[in-house]
Coordinates of C-alpha atoms and ligand atoms in Angstrom, one line a residue:
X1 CA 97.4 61.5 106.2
X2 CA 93.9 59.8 106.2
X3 CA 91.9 62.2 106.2
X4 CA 92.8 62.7 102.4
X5 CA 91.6 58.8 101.6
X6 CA 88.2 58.6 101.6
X7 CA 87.1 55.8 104.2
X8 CA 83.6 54.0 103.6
X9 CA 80.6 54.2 105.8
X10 CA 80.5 50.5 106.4
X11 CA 84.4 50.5 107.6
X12 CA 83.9 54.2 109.9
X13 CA 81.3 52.2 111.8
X14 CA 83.9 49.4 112.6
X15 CA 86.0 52.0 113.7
X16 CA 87.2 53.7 117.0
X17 CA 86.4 57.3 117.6
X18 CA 89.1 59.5 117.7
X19 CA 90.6 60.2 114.3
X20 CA 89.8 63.0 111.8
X21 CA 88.2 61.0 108.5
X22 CA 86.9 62.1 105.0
X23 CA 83.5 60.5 104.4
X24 CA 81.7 60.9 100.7
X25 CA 78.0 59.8 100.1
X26 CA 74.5 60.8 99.4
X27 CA 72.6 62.3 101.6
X28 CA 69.6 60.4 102.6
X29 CA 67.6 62.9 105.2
X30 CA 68.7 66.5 106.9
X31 CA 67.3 67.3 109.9
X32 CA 68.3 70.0 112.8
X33 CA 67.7 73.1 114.4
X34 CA 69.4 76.3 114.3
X35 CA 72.2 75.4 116.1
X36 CA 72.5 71.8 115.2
X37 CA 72.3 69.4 111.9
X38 CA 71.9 65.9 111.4
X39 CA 73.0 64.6 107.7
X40 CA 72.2 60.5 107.6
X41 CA 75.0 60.1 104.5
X42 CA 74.9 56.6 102.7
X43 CA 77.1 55.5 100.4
X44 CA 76.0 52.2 99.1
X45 CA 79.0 50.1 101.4
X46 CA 76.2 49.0 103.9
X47 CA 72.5 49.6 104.4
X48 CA 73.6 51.8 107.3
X49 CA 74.1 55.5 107.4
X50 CA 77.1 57.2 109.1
X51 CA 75.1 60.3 111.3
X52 CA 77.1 63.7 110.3
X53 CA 76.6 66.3 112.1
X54 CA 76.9 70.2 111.7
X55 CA 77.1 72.5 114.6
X56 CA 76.0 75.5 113.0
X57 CA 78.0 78.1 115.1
X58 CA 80.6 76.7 112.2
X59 CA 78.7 76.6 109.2
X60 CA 76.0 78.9 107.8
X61 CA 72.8 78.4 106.5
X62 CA 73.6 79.1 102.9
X63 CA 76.8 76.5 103.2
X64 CA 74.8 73.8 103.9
X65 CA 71.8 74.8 101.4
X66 CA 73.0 72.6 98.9
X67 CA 73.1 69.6 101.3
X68 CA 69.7 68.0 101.1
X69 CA 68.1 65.0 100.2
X70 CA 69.7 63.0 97.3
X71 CA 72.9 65.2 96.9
X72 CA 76.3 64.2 96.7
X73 CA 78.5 65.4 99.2
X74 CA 82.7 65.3 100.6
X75 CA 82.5 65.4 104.5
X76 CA 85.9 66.3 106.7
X77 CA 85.7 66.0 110.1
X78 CA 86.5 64.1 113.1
X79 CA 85.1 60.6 114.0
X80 CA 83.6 60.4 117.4
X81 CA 81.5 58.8 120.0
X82 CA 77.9 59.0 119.2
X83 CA 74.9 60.1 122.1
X84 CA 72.8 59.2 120.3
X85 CA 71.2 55.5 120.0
X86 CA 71.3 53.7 116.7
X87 CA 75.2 53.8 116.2
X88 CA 77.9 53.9 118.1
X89 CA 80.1 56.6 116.0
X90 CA 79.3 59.8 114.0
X91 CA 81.7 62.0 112.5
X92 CA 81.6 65.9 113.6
X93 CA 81.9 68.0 110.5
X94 CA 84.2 70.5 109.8
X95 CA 84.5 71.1 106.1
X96 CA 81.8 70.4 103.9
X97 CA 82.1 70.0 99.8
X98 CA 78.5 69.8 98.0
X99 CA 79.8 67.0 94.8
X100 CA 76.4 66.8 93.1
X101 CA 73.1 68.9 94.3
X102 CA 69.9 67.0 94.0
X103 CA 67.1 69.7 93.4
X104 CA 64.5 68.9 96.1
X105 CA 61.7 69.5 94.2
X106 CA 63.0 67.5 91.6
X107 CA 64.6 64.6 92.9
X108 CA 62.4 61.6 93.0
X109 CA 63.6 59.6 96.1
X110 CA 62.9 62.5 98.7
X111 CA 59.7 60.6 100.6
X112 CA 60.0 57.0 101.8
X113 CA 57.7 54.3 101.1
X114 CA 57.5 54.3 96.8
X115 CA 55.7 51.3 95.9
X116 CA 58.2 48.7 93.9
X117 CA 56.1 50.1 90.9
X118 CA 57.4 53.1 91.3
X119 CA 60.8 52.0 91.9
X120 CA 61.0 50.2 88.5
X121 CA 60.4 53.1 86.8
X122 CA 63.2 54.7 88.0
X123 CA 65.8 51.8 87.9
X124 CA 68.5 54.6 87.1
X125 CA 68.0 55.6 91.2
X126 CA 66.3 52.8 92.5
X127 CA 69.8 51.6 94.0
X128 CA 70.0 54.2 96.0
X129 CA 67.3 52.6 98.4
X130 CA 67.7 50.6 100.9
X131 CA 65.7 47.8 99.6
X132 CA 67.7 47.7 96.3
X133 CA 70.8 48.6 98.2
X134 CA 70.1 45.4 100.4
X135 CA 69.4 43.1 97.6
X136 CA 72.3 43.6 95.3
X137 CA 74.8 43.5 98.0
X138 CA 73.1 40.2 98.5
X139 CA 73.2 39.7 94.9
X140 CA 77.1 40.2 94.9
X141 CA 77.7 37.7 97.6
X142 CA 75.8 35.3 96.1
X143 CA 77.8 35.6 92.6
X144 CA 80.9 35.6 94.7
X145 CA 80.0 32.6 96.9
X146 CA 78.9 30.6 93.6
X147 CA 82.7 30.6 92.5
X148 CA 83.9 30.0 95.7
X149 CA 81.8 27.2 96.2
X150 CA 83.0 25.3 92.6
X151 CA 86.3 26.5 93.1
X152 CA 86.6 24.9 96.3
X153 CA 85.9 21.8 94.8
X154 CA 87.8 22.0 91.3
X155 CA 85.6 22.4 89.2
X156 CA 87.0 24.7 86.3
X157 CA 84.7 28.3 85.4
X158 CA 84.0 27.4 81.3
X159 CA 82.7 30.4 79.5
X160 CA 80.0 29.3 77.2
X161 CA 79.4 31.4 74.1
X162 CA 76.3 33.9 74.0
X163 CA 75.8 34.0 70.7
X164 CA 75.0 30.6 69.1
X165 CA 73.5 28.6 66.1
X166 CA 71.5 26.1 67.9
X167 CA 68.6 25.7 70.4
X168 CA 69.6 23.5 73.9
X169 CA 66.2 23.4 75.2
X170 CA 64.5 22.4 71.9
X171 CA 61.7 24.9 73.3
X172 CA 61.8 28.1 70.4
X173 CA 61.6 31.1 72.1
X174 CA 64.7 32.4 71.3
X175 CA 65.9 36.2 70.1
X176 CA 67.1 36.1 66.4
X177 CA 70.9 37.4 66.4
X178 CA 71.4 39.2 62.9
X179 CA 73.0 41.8 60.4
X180 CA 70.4 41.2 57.5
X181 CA 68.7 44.2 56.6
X182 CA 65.4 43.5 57.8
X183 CA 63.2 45.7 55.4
X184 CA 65.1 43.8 52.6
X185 CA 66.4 40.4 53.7
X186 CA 68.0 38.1 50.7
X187 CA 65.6 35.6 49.8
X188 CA 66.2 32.0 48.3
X189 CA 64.6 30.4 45.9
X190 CA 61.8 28.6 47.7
X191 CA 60.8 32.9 49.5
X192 CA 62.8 32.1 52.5
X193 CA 65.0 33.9 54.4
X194 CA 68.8 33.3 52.6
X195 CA 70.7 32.8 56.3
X196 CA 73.9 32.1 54.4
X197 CA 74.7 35.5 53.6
X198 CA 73.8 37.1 57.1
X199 CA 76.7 37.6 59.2
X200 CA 77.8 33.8 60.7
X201 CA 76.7 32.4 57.3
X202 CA 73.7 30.8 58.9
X203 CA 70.6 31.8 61.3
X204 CA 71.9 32.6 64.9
X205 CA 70.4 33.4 67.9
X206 CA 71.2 34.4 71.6
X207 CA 72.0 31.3 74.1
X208 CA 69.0 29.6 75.7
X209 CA 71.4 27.5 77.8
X210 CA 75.1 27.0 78.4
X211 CA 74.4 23.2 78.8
X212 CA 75.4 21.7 75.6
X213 CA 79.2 23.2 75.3
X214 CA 79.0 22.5 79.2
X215 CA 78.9 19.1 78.2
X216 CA 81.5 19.3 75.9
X217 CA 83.4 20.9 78.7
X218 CA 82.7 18.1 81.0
X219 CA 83.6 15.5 79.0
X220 CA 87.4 16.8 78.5
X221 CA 88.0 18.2 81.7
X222 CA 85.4 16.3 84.2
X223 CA 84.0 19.1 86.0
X224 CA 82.8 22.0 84.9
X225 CA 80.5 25.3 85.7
X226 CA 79.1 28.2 83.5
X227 CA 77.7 31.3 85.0
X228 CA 76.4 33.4 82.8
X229 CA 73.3 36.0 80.9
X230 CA 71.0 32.9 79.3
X231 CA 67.7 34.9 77.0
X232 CA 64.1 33.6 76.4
X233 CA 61.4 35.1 74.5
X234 CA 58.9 33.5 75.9
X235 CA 56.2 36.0 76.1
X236 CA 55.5 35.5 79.8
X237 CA 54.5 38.4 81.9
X238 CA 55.3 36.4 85.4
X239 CA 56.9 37.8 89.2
X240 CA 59.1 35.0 88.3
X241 CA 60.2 34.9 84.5
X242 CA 62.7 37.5 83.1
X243 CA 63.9 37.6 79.2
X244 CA 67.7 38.1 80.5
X245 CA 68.4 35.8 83.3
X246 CA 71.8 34.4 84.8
X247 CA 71.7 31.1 85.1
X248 CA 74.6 28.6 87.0
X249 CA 75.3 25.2 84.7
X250 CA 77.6 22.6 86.5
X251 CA 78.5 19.7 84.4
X252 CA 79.6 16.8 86.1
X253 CA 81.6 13.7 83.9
X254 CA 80.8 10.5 86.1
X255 CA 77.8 11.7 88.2
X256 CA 74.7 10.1 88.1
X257 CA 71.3 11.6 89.0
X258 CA 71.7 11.2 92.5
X259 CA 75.2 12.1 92.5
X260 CA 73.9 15.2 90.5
X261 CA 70.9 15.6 93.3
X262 CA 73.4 15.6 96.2
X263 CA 75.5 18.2 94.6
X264 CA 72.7 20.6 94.0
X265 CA 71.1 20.2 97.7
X266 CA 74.1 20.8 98.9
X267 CA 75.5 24.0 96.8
X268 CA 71.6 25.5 97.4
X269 CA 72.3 25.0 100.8
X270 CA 75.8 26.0 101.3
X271 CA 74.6 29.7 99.3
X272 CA 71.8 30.1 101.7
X273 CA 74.3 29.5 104.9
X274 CA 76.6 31.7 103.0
X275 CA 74.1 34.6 102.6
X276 CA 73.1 33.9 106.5
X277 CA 77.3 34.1 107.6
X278 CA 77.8 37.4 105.6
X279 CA 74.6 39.2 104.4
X280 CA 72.8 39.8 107.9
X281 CA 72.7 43.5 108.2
X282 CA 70.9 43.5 104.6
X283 CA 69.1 40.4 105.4
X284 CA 67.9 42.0 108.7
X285 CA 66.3 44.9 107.0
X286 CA 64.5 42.8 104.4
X287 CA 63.1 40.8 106.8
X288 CA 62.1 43.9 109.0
X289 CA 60.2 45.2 106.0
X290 CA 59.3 43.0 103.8
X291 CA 59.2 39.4 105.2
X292 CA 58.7 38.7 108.5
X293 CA 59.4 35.3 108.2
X294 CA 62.6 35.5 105.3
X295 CA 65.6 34.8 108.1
X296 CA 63.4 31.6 109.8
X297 CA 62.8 30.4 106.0
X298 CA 66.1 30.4 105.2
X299 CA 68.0 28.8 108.4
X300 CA 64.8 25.9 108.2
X301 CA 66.5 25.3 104.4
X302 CA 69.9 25.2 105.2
X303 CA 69.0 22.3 108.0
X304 CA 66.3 20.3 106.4
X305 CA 66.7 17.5 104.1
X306 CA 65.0 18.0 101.0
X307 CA 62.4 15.3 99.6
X308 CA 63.3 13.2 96.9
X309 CA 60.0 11.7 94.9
X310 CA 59.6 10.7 91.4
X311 CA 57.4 12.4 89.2
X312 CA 54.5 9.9 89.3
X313 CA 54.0 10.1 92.8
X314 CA 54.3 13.6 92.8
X315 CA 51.4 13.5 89.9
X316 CA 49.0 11.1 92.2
X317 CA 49.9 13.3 95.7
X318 CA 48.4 16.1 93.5
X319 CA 45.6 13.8 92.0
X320 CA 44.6 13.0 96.0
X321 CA 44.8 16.2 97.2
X322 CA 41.1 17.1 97.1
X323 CA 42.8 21.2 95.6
X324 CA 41.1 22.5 93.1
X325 CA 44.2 24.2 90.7
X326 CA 43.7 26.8 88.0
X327 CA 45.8 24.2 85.6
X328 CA 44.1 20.6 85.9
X329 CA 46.8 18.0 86.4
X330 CA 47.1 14.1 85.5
X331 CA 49.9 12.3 84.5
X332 CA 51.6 13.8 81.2
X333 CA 51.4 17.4 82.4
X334 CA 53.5 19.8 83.0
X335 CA 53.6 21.1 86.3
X336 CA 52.5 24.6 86.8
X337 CA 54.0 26.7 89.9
X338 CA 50.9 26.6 91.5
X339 CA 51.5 22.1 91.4
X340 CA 55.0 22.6 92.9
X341 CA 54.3 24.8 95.3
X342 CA 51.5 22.7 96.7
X343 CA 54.0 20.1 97.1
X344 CA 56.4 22.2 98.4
X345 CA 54.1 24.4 101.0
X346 CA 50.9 22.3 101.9
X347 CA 52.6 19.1 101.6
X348 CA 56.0 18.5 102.5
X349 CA 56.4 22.0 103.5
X350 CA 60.0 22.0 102.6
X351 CA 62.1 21.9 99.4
X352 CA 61.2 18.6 96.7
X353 CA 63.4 17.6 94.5
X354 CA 61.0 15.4 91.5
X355 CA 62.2 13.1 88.9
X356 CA 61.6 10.8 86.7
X357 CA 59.8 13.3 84.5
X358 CA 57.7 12.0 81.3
X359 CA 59.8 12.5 78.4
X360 CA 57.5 14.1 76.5
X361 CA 57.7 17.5 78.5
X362 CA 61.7 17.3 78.9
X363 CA 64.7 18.2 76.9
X364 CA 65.9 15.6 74.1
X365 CA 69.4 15.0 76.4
X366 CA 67.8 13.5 78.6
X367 CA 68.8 10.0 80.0
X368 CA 66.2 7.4 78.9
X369 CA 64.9 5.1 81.4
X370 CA 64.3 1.8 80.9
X371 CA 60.7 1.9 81.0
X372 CA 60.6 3.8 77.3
X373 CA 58.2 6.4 79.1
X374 CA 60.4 8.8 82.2
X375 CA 64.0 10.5 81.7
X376 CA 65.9 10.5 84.2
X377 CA 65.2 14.2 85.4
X378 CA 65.6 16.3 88.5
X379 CA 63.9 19.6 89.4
X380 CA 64.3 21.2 92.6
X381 CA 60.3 23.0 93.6
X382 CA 61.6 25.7 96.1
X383 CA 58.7 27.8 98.6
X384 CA 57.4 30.4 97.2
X385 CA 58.8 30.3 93.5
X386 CA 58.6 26.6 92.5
X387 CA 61.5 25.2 90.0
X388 CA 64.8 26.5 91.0
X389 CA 66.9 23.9 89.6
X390 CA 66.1 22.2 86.8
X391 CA 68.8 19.2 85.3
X392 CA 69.3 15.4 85.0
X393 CA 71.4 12.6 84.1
X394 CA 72.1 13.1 80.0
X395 CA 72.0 10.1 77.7
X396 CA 75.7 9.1 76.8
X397 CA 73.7 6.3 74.2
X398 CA 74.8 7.7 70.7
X399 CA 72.2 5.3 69.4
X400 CA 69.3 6.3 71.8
X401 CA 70.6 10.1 71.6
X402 CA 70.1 9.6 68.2
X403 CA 67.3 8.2 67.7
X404 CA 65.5 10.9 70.4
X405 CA 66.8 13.9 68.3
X406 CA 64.9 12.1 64.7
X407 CA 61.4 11.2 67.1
X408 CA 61.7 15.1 67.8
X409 CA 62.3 16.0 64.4
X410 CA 65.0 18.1 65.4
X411 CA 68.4 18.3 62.9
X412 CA 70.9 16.0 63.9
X413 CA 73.2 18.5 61.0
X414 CA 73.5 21.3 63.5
X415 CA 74.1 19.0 66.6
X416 CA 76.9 17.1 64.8
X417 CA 79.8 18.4 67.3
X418 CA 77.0 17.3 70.6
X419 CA 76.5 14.3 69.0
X420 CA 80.6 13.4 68.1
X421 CA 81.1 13.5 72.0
X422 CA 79.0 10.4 72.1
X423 CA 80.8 8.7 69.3
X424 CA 84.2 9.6 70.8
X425 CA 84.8 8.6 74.7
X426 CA 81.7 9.2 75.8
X427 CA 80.8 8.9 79.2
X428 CA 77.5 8.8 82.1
X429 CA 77.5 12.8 83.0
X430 CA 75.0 14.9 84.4
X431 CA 74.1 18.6 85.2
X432 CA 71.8 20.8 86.4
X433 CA 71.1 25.1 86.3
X434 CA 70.1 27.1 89.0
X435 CA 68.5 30.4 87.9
X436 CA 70.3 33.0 89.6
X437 CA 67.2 35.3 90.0
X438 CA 65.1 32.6 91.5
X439 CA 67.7 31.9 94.0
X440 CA 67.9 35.7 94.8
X441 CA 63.8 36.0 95.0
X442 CA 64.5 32.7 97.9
X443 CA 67.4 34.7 99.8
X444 CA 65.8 38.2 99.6
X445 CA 62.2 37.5 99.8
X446 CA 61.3 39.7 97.2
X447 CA 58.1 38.9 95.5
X448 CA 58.7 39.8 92.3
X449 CA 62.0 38.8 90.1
X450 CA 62.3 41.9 88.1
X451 CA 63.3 43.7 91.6
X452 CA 66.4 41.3 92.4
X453 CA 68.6 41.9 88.9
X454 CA 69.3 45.5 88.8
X455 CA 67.8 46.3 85.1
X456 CA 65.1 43.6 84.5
X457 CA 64.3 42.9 80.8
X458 CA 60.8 41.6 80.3
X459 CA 58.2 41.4 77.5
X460 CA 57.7 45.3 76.3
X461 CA 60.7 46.8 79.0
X462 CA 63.8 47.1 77.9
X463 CA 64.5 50.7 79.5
X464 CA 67.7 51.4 81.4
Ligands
LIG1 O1 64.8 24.4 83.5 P1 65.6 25.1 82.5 O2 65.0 25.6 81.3 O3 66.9 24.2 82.2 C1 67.9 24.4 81.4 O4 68.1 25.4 80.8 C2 69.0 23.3 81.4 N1 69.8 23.5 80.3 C3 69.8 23.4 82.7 C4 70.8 22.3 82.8 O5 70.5 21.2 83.0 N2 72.1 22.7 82.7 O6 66.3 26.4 83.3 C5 67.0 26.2 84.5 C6 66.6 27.2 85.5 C7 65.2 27.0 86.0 O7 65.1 26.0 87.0 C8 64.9 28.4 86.6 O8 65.4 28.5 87.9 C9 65.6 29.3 85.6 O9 66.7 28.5 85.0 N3 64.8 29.9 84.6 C10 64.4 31.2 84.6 N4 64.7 32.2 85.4 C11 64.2 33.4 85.1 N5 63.4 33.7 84.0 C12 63.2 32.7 83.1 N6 62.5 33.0 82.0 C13 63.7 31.4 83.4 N7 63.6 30.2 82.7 C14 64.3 29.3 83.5
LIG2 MG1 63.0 23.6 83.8

């Protein structure tokens, strides 16, 4: 019989009254009378509660003691039409089992309205909210709609390792992965640290980047895309930076830059239309109290063309503008978030994608243009959060690869397999990664990135 199967909250609200259900969840608020009480139980399925109520001819006082705020509880009883406004069902108790009491003068989440301070503090019960409830629902869909999106088109999930021995983004910053014991490490000769005995037999740290066995992906199997944790100890204490991120790498064999542009336009947008088709309950109440504006922002993305505008002019819009910014700018620089969002919000005021980016400030794989200054780079400035995407066209050259890697004095001995696939069959690709978080802080309108991944690591905050 059904009433043994416990149903969800967000399927009993698609249902017909009539039938006798079992309902588990946590009890959000209690409310009543002596004759009457109102239990709004959640249970994570949907931001929206399924109204229980007791008549209390049938139950005592001390039987439903245990029922308050935060608890746990098994409800029996029969689904039926609701009076009262707000939903259209409500299930009439009849037997009652308390799973896990919450002592109310305990239990942290008894008032509404914590600040998102708070709420970090307590990331063990924060997603019990409805704001965190809302956003990783959101945050599921998206993961979900990211493989259906490359699936759809063929291109073949690569699992890149996490653990690795060399640095994609030539940028440092990385966390040291090691069994030496650290208040005795071996030594060399020369007082350095002796790598070869530690426990991969040479100095290893955790991924920056999927890209560079993306590429190797790529160019035996033509399209490929990586979703997974990427680390950076970059000691920045921003709303948008995180030290564990998840970050999307497609790697395209045969794409150019534009080729590359027209595929990350059009997988940004098909996520936002996604979230729009399936997300709207959640999307509702994040817009309702947080962002009054989120559900306009995100239907003007999905229909808007982005801009397309090399670096340069990008520099010289900036140059023009008459803005004073905290971060000067000229041509050379690296654009700060408060550059690309001028772009983005006071310019264009909608998504740029800029490239043709000053080698100096990008990745050695780059793709070399001919005029011995630009690569041929691409990153997507987004409202509110500024580079989304960042990727390009890679140089397939083995010469010019080369010969970039020895200008950057970086070791060609620890690229050798990178640099083979450019000896053997190599071939114009290109790629790009989409932070996962940023895209989240775009669909949820959050405001700061440590709320949208469910246990943020930062500088000093690893709790949880
Ligand atoms: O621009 P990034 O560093 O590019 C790469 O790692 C390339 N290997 C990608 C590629 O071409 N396959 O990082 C890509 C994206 C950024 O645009 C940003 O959205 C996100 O990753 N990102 C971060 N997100 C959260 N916290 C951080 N510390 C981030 N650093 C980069
Ligand atoms: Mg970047």
């Amino acid at each position: 019989m059904e009433s043994h199967t416990r149903v969800k909250v967000s399927e009993l609200l698609k249902r017909e009254p009539g039938a006798e259900v079992l309902a588990k969840g946590w009890v959000r608020t209690k409310r009543g009378n002596k004759n009457i009480s109102f239990v709004a139980l959640n249970d994570g399925s949907t931001v929206k509660n399924i109204q229980i109520v007791f008549d209390m001819n049938s139950f005592s006082e001390e039987s439903l003691k245990e029922v308050s705020t935060g608890a746990c509880i098994a409800v029996k009883g029969e689904l039926t039409a609701s009076l009262g406004s707000g939903q259209s069902v409500e299930i009439q108790a009849k037997e009652v089992t308390v799973l896990g009491p919450a002592d109310p003068d305990t239990y942290p989440l008894q008032k509404k309205g914590h600040s998102m301070e708070f709420l970090r503090e307590i990331g063990h019960l924060r997603p019990r909210t409805n704001t965190f409830g809302c956003v990783f629902r959101i945050r599921h869909a998206m993961s979900f709609a990211i493989h259906k999106f490359f699936n759809d088109k063929g291109f073949f999930n690569l699992h890149t390792p996490i653990i690795t021995a060399s640095d994609a983004e030539g940028a440092g910053a990385m966390f040291q992965v090691t069994t030496l014991d650290m208040t005795n490490p071996p030594k060399k000769e020369d007082g350095t640290i002796d790598y070869s005995q530690d426990f991969f037999g040479k100095s290893a740290n955790l991924t920056v980047s999927g890209q560079l066995e993306g590429e190797l992906g790529a160019l035996a199997m033509g399209e490929i895309y990586t979703f997974g944790p990427t680390f950076r100890a970059e000691n920045s204490n921003t709303p948008r930076h995180l030290s564990e991120f998840w970050m999307i790498e497609p790697e395209m064999a045969f794409y150019d830059i534009k080729d590359n542009m027209d595929l990350a336009e059009e997988f940004i947008k098909y996520l936002v239309k996604y979230a729009l088709e399936n997300c709207m309950d959640d999307l509702q109440f994040l817009n309702d109290m947080f962002d009054k504006e989120l559900i306009e922002r995100l239907r003007s993305v999905v229909n808007t063309e982005f801009v397309r505008l090399p670096y340069t002019q990008g520099v010289e819009i900036l140059m023009n503008s008459g803005q004073k910014f905290e971060y000067p700018v000229s041509w050379g620089t690296d654009l700060q978030s408060e550059h690309e969002r001028y772009l983005v919000e006071k310019h264009f005021m909608k998504p740029v994608i800029l490239t043709d980016y000053p080698k100096d400030i990008k990745a050695f794989y780059m793709k070399q243009n001919d005029d011995g200054k630009t690569v041929r780079a691409m990153d997507i400035l987004f409202p509110k959060i500024g580079e989304i995407i960042g990727g390009s066209q890679r140089e397939e050259s083995l010469e010019k690869l080369e010969s970039r890697i020895d200008e950057l004095k970086m070791d060609r001995e620890t690229l050798w397999w990178y640099i083979e696939t450019r000896k053997y069959g190599s071939a114009p690709h290109s790629g790009f990664g989409l932070g996962f978080e940023r895209l989240l802080l775009f669909v949820t309108g959050m405001a700061n990135i440590r709320d949208v991944i469910p246990f943020p690591r930062a500088p000093k905050n690893a709790e949880f």
